[in-house]
């Protein structure tokens, strides 16, 4: 098996590594893709066409972006925008065939997400060059029309991140249709050959399998043809979400807060996407709701510990908005305490005192809330004293 990799960043934020397994059924395309990667030809190229629920496209080697590149167009700030996505060159380029067009091969049905296909100029057969696209959904309308050069082996969450960037326009008639907005330029930072046991950096997800979490970041990216991924069965879906939550809790106990947060959010994603219908499956619907409640609470805790105060407040708010889900006294107390701490962290002391006082209404003897409320009240008192002193000096 032969693998290559693309290291991707969006804007200035590193995302991670996409590892592609090249097929033996497309020798011309595989050789081309392999050498373009190992020779660094894809380095600093852009994913220039992003259509959600369809595909992401890149590989125009004629346009490369380096941080610091400028352009004389105030609206887009891309280099060479008028050329982007219109060029490229394969390893078969010569004086008579500058783009290095080569014969189409392995024209098979596009039955799954994460096929890597060679793009064709104007959709014409035998016009493959350096451009490629990665499918984000099964695409039967492309069946037997494009050379399939490989499949994404690792880094599916990176492809999903690319798929979700904002684009300049979603109107096909626009000249900038499907191009990511300037602040979300999708850049290939590096490329090359990947071998088993090489690193697979991922900065947007935690890929640690601790606690049995062997699942993809998004439910549909698992092999749903296997019975263990039959998400039509709410019990299977619930159990998987619970395993992911357990993995997050292990990481939290190890004080790996960033990784724990990513895992809790992953578990929440599974809950949201696999939530059964409340009318046809009320029992499992309610179990999912209870799990979501716990996840909201845990996420708010981790966000608070990471000093992500606004996000902590948001997740506490989501709990309060949940219908037909009851909070225990302990959970309600924790909720108001975290809200109070978060508002205090944002220096919104009046709101902090309000939340902490509500917490005391639920648990009048809670020493932790009493201590925090006293600290906030002391801070408010000192701020008022300092303000009074400033005004006194001003008028003296």
Coordinates of C-alpha atoms in Angstrom, one line a residue:
X1 CA 0.0 0.0 0.0
X2 CA 1.2 3.5 -0.8
X3 CA 0.1 6.5 1.2
X4 CA 0.7 10.3 0.9
X5 CA -0.3 13.1 3.2
X6 CA -1.4 16.7 3.0
X7 CA -0.9 19.0 6.1
X8 CA -3.7 21.6 6.1
X9 CA -4.4 24.9 7.8
X10 CA -7.4 27.1 7.6
X11 CA -6.5 30.8 7.9
X12 CA -3.7 30.9 10.4
X13 CA -4.9 27.8 12.3
X14 CA -3.4 24.4 11.8
X15 CA -5.9 21.7 11.3
X16 CA -3.9 18.5 10.9
X17 CA -2.9 15.8 8.4
X18 CA -5.0 14.1 5.7
X19 CA -3.5 10.7 4.8
X20 CA -4.6 9.3 1.4
X21 CA -4.2 5.6 0.4
X22 CA -3.5 5.5 -3.3
X23 CA -5.1 2.8 -5.4
X24 CA -3.3 0.3 -7.6
X25 CA -6.2 0.5 -10.1
X26 CA -5.1 3.9 -11.4
X27 CA -1.4 3.6 -12.1
X28 CA -1.0 6.8 -14.1
X29 CA -3.0 8.9 -11.5
X30 CA -1.4 7.3 -8.5
X31 CA 2.1 7.8 -9.8
X32 CA 1.2 11.4 -10.6
X33 CA -0.3 12.1 -7.2
X34 CA 2.5 10.4 -5.3
X35 CA 5.3 12.3 -7.1
X36 CA 3.4 15.7 -6.8
X37 CA 3.3 15.0 -3.0
X38 CA 6.8 13.8 -2.6
X39 CA 8.3 16.5 -4.8
X40 CA 6.4 19.2 -2.7
X41 CA 4.3 20.4 -5.7
X42 CA 1.2 20.6 -3.6
X43 CA 2.9 22.6 -0.8
X44 CA 1.4 26.1 -0.4
X45 CA -1.5 25.3 -2.8
X46 CA -5.1 26.1 -1.9
X47 CA -8.3 24.2 -1.6
X48 CA -10.1 26.6 -3.9
X49 CA -13.6 25.1 -4.3
X50 CA -15.6 24.0 -1.3
X51 CA -19.2 22.8 -1.6
X52 CA -20.7 21.5 1.6
X53 CA -22.3 18.1 1.3
X54 CA -20.6 17.5 -2.0
X55 CA -16.8 17.9 -2.2
X56 CA -13.6 20.0 -1.6
X57 CA -11.3 20.7 -4.4
X58 CA -7.6 21.6 -4.6
X59 CA -4.4 20.9 -6.4
X60 CA -3.9 23.9 -8.7
X61 CA -0.1 23.9 -8.7
X62 CA 0.0 27.1 -10.8
X63 CA -1.2 29.2 -7.8
X64 CA 0.7 28.9 -4.5
X65 CA 0.1 31.0 -1.4
X66 CA 2.7 32.1 1.1
X67 CA 1.9 34.1 4.2
X68 CA 2.6 37.7 3.4
X69 CA 1.3 37.4 -0.2
X70 CA -0.7 40.5 -1.1
X71 CA -3.1 41.3 -3.8
X72 CA -4.5 44.5 -5.2
X73 CA -8.1 43.5 -4.7
X74 CA -9.7 44.9 -1.6
X75 CA -12.6 42.4 -1.7
X76 CA -10.8 39.1 -1.7
X77 CA -7.1 39.5 -0.8
X78 CA -6.3 36.2 -2.6
X79 CA -3.2 36.1 -4.8
X80 CA -4.0 35.6 -8.4
X81 CA -7.8 35.1 -7.8
X82 CA -8.6 35.3 -11.5
X83 CA -6.3 32.3 -12.1
X84 CA -7.2 30.2 -9.1
X85 CA -8.6 26.8 -10.0
X86 CA -7.9 27.2 -13.7
X87 CA -4.4 25.7 -13.9
X88 CA -2.1 23.0 -12.7
X89 CA 0.4 20.6 -14.1
X90 CA 1.0 16.9 -13.8
X91 CA 4.3 15.0 -13.8
X92 CA 3.6 14.1 -17.5
X93 CA 3.9 17.8 -18.6
X94 CA 6.1 18.4 -21.7
X95 CA 6.4 21.1 -24.3
X96 CA 3.5 19.7 -26.3
X97 CA 1.3 19.1 -23.3
X98 CA 2.1 21.8 -20.7
X99 CA -0.7 20.8 -18.3
X100 CA 0.4 17.2 -18.6
X101 CA -3.0 15.9 -19.3
X102 CA -3.2 12.1 -19.0
X103 CA -5.7 9.3 -19.6
X104 CA -8.7 8.7 -17.3
X105 CA -8.7 5.4 -15.5
X106 CA -10.5 3.6 -12.7
X107 CA -13.8 5.1 -13.6
X108 CA -15.9 3.5 -10.8
X109 CA -19.1 4.4 -8.9
X110 CA -18.6 7.1 -6.2
X111 CA -20.4 5.2 -3.6
X112 CA -18.9 6.7 -0.4
X113 CA -17.5 9.8 1.1
X114 CA -13.8 10.5 1.0
X115 CA -13.0 9.2 -2.5
X116 CA -10.1 11.2 -3.9
X117 CA -10.7 11.9 -7.6
X118 CA -8.7 13.7 -10.3
X119 CA -10.4 16.8 -11.6
X120 CA -10.9 17.1 -15.3
X121 CA -10.7 20.3 -17.4
X122 CA -14.3 21.2 -18.3
X123 CA -15.3 17.6 -17.3
X124 CA -13.7 16.1 -20.3
X125 CA -12.2 12.6 -20.1
X126 CA -8.4 12.2 -20.4
X127 CA -7.8 15.8 -19.2
X128 CA -6.5 14.9 -15.8
X129 CA -3.6 17.0 -14.4
X130 CA -2.8 18.0 -10.8
X131 CA -6.2 19.1 -9.6
X132 CA -8.2 16.7 -7.4
X133 CA -11.3 16.7 -5.3
X134 CA -12.4 14.7 -2.2
X135 CA -16.0 13.7 -2.0
X136 CA -17.9 14.6 1.2
X137 CA -21.0 12.5 0.4
X138 CA -21.8 9.6 -1.9
X139 CA -22.0 11.1 -5.4
X140 CA -23.9 8.8 -7.8
X141 CA -24.1 11.6 -10.4
X142 CA -20.3 11.3 -10.8
X143 CA -20.4 7.5 -11.2
X144 CA -17.9 6.3 -13.9
X145 CA -16.9 9.8 -14.9
X146 CA -13.8 10.6 -12.8
X147 CA -10.6 8.9 -12.1
X148 CA -10.6 7.6 -8.5
X149 CA -7.0 7.8 -7.3
X150 CA -7.5 6.8 -3.7
X151 CA -9.4 7.1 -0.4
X152 CA -8.8 9.2 2.7
X153 CA -7.4 6.8 5.3
X154 CA -6.9 9.2 8.2
X155 CA -7.9 12.8 8.8
X156 CA -11.5 12.7 7.8
X157 CA -12.3 15.3 10.5
X158 CA -9.8 17.6 8.6
X159 CA -11.8 17.2 5.4
X160 CA -15.0 17.9 7.4
X161 CA -13.4 21.1 8.7
X162 CA -12.6 22.2 5.2
X163 CA -16.1 21.4 4.0
X164 CA -17.5 23.7 6.7
X165 CA -15.6 26.9 5.9
X166 CA -17.5 30.0 4.7
X167 CA -17.3 30.7 1.0
X168 CA -17.5 33.9 -0.9
X169 CA -20.6 32.9 -2.8
X170 CA -22.7 29.8 -3.3
X171 CA -24.1 31.0 -6.7
X172 CA -22.5 29.0 -9.5
X173 CA -22.8 32.0 -11.8
X174 CA -20.5 34.1 -9.6
X175 CA -16.8 34.2 -10.5
X176 CA -15.9 33.6 -6.9
X177 CA -18.4 30.8 -6.4
X178 CA -17.4 28.2 -3.7
X179 CA -14.0 29.9 -3.0
X180 CA -13.4 30.1 0.8
X181 CA -13.5 33.5 2.3
X182 CA -10.1 35.2 2.7
X183 CA -10.0 34.7 6.5
X184 CA -10.6 30.9 6.0
X185 CA -8.2 30.2 3.1
X186 CA -7.5 26.5 3.1
X187 CA -3.8 26.0 2.6
X188 CA -1.7 22.8 2.1
X189 CA 1.2 23.6 4.4
X190 CA 3.2 20.5 3.6
X191 CA 2.9 17.2 1.7
X192 CA 4.8 14.0 1.1
X193 CA 4.9 10.2 1.5
X194 CA 3.3 8.7 4.6
X195 CA 4.3 5.3 6.0
X196 CA 2.8 3.2 8.7
X197 CA 3.6 4.4 12.2
X198 CA 4.3 7.9 10.9
X199 CA 2.7 10.8 12.8
X200 CA -0.9 11.8 12.1
X201 CA -1.2 15.2 13.7
X202 CA -4.7 16.4 14.4
X203 CA -5.2 19.7 16.1
X204 CA -9.0 19.9 16.0
X205 CA -9.9 16.5 17.4
X206 CA -8.6 14.1 20.1
X207 CA -7.8 10.8 18.4
X208 CA -6.7 9.0 21.7
X209 CA -8.7 5.7 21.9
X210 CA -8.6 5.7 25.7
X211 CA -11.8 4.2 27.1
X212 CA -12.6 2.4 23.8
X213 CA -13.3 5.4 21.7
X214 CA -12.4 4.1 18.2
X215 CA -15.0 6.1 16.4
X216 CA -14.8 8.8 13.8
X217 CA -15.5 12.5 14.7
X218 CA -18.8 12.4 12.7
X219 CA -21.2 9.4 12.9
X220 CA -21.6 9.0 9.2
X221 CA -17.9 8.7 8.7
X222 CA -17.8 5.3 10.4
X223 CA -18.3 2.2 8.3
X224 CA -22.1 2.3 8.6
X225 CA -22.4 -0.9 6.6
X226 CA -21.2 -2.8 9.6
X227 CA -23.8 -3.9 12.2
X228 CA -21.9 -2.2 15.0
X229 CA -22.4 1.1 13.3
X230 CA -26.1 0.6 12.6
X231 CA -27.2 4.0 13.8
X232 CA -30.8 3.2 13.0
X233 CA -30.7 1.3 16.3
X234 CA -30.9 3.9 19.1
X235 CA -29.3 1.5 21.6
X236 CA -26.2 1.2 19.5
X237 CA -26.1 5.0 19.0
X238 CA -26.6 5.7 22.7
X239 CA -23.9 3.2 23.7
X240 CA -21.3 4.7 21.3
X241 CA -22.1 8.2 22.6
X242 CA -21.7 7.0 26.1
X243 CA -18.3 5.4 25.3
X244 CA -17.1 8.7 23.9
X245 CA -18.3 10.5 27.0
X246 CA -16.4 8.0 29.2
X247 CA -13.3 8.6 27.2
X248 CA -13.7 12.3 27.8
X249 CA -14.1 11.8 31.5
X250 CA -10.9 9.7 31.7
X251 CA -9.0 12.6 30.0
X252 CA -10.6 15.1 32.4
X253 CA -9.4 13.1 35.4
X254 CA -5.9 13.1 33.8
X255 CA -6.2 16.9 33.5
X256 CA -6.0 16.9 29.7
X257 CA -8.6 19.6 29.5
X258 CA -8.3 20.5 25.8
X259 CA -8.6 16.8 24.8
X260 CA -11.4 16.2 27.2
X261 CA -13.3 19.2 25.8
X262 CA -12.9 17.9 22.2
X263 CA -14.2 14.4 23.3
X264 CA -17.2 15.8 25.2
X265 CA -18.1 17.8 22.1
X266 CA -17.7 14.8 20.0
X267 CA -20.1 12.8 22.2
X268 CA -22.5 15.7 22.0
X269 CA -22.3 15.7 18.2
X270 CA -23.2 12.0 18.2
X271 CA -26.2 12.8 20.5
X272 CA -27.4 15.6 18.3
X273 CA -27.0 13.7 15.0
X274 CA -28.4 10.4 16.2
X275 CA -31.2 11.6 18.5
X276 CA -34.2 9.3 17.9
X277 CA -37.6 10.7 17.2
X278 CA -39.5 11.6 20.4
X279 CA -42.9 10.4 19.0
X280 CA -41.8 7.0 17.8
X281 CA -39.2 6.2 20.4
X282 CA -39.9 8.2 23.5
X283 CA -37.9 6.1 25.9
X284 CA -34.6 6.4 24.0
X285 CA -35.3 10.0 23.2
X286 CA -35.5 10.7 26.9
X287 CA -32.2 8.8 27.5
X288 CA -30.5 10.8 24.9
X289 CA -31.8 14.0 26.5
X290 CA -30.4 13.0 29.9
X291 CA -27.1 12.2 28.3
X292 CA -27.1 15.6 26.6
X293 CA -27.8 17.3 29.9
X294 CA -24.8 15.6 31.5
X295 CA -22.6 16.5 28.5
X296 CA -23.7 20.2 28.7
X297 CA -22.7 20.2 32.4
X298 CA -19.4 18.5 31.8
X299 CA -18.6 20.9 28.9
X300 CA -19.4 23.9 31.0
X301 CA -17.0 22.6 33.7
X302 CA -14.1 22.1 31.3
X303 CA -14.7 25.5 29.7
X304 CA -14.7 27.1 33.1
X305 CA -11.4 25.4 34.0
X306 CA -10.0 26.5 30.6
X307 CA -11.2 30.1 31.4
X308 CA -13.4 30.0 28.3
X309 CA -16.0 31.9 30.2
X310 CA -18.4 32.9 27.5
X311 CA -18.6 29.3 26.2
X312 CA -19.2 28.1 29.8
X313 CA -22.1 30.5 30.0
X314 CA -23.5 29.3 26.6
X315 CA -23.5 25.7 27.7
X316 CA -25.1 26.5 31.0
X317 CA -27.8 28.3 29.0
X318 CA -28.4 25.3 26.8
X319 CA -29.2 23.3 29.9
X320 CA -31.7 25.8 31.0
X321 CA -33.4 25.8 27.6
X322 CA -33.9 22.0 27.6
X323 CA -37.4 20.9 27.8
X324 CA -38.7 17.8 29.8
X325 CA -35.4 17.4 31.5
X326 CA -35.2 17.8 35.2
X327 CA -32.1 18.9 37.1
X328 CA -31.2 17.5 40.5
X329 CA -30.5 19.9 43.4
X330 CA -26.8 19.1 43.0
X331 CA -26.8 19.8 39.2
X332 CA -28.7 23.0 39.7
X333 CA -26.3 24.2 42.3
X334 CA -23.3 23.4 40.1
X335 CA -25.0 25.2 37.2
X336 CA -25.4 28.5 39.1
X337 CA -22.0 28.2 40.6
X338 CA -20.3 27.8 37.2
X339 CA -22.4 30.7 35.8
X340 CA -21.3 32.9 38.8
X341 CA -17.6 32.0 38.3
X342 CA -17.8 32.6 34.5
X343 CA -19.5 36.0 34.9
X344 CA -16.9 36.9 37.5
X345 CA -14.2 35.8 35.1
X346 CA -15.6 38.2 32.6
X347 CA -15.8 40.9 35.3
X348 CA -19.5 41.1 35.1
X349 CA -19.9 41.1 38.8
X350 CA -23.6 42.0 39.1
X351 CA -24.5 39.0 37.0
X352 CA -22.1 36.9 38.9
X353 CA -23.7 37.8 42.3
X354 CA -27.1 37.2 40.8
X355 CA -26.2 33.6 39.7
X356 CA -24.4 32.8 43.0
X357 CA -27.4 34.1 45.0
X358 CA -29.7 31.8 42.9
X359 CA -27.3 28.9 43.8
X360 CA -27.7 29.7 47.5
X361 CA -31.5 29.7 47.1
X362 CA -31.2 26.1 45.9
X363 CA -28.5 25.1 48.4
X364 CA -28.4 27.6 51.3
X365 CA -25.6 25.8 53.1
X366 CA -23.2 25.4 50.2
X367 CA -19.8 26.6 51.5
X368 CA -18.2 26.9 48.1
X369 CA -20.9 29.2 46.7
X370 CA -20.8 31.3 49.9
X371 CA -17.0 31.7 49.6
X372 CA -17.3 32.7 45.9
X373 CA -20.1 35.1 46.6
X374 CA -18.1 36.8 49.4
X375 CA -15.1 37.1 47.1
X376 CA -17.2 38.7 44.4
X377 CA -18.9 41.1 46.9
X378 CA -15.4 42.1 48.2
X379 CA -14.2 42.8 44.7
X380 CA -17.3 44.9 44.0
X381 CA -16.8 46.8 47.2
X382 CA -13.1 47.5 46.4
X383 CA -13.9 48.7 42.9
X384 CA -16.5 51.1 44.3
X385 CA -14.0 52.4 46.8
X386 CA -11.4 52.9 44.0
X387 CA -13.9 54.7 41.9
X388 CA -14.9 57.0 44.8
X389 CA -11.3 57.8 45.4
X390 CA -10.8 58.7 41.7
X391 CA -13.7 61.1 41.8
X392 CA -12.6 62.6 45.1
X393 CA -9.1 63.4 43.5
X394 CA -10.8 64.7 40.4
X395 CA -12.9 67.3 42.3
X396 CA -10.3 68.2 45.0

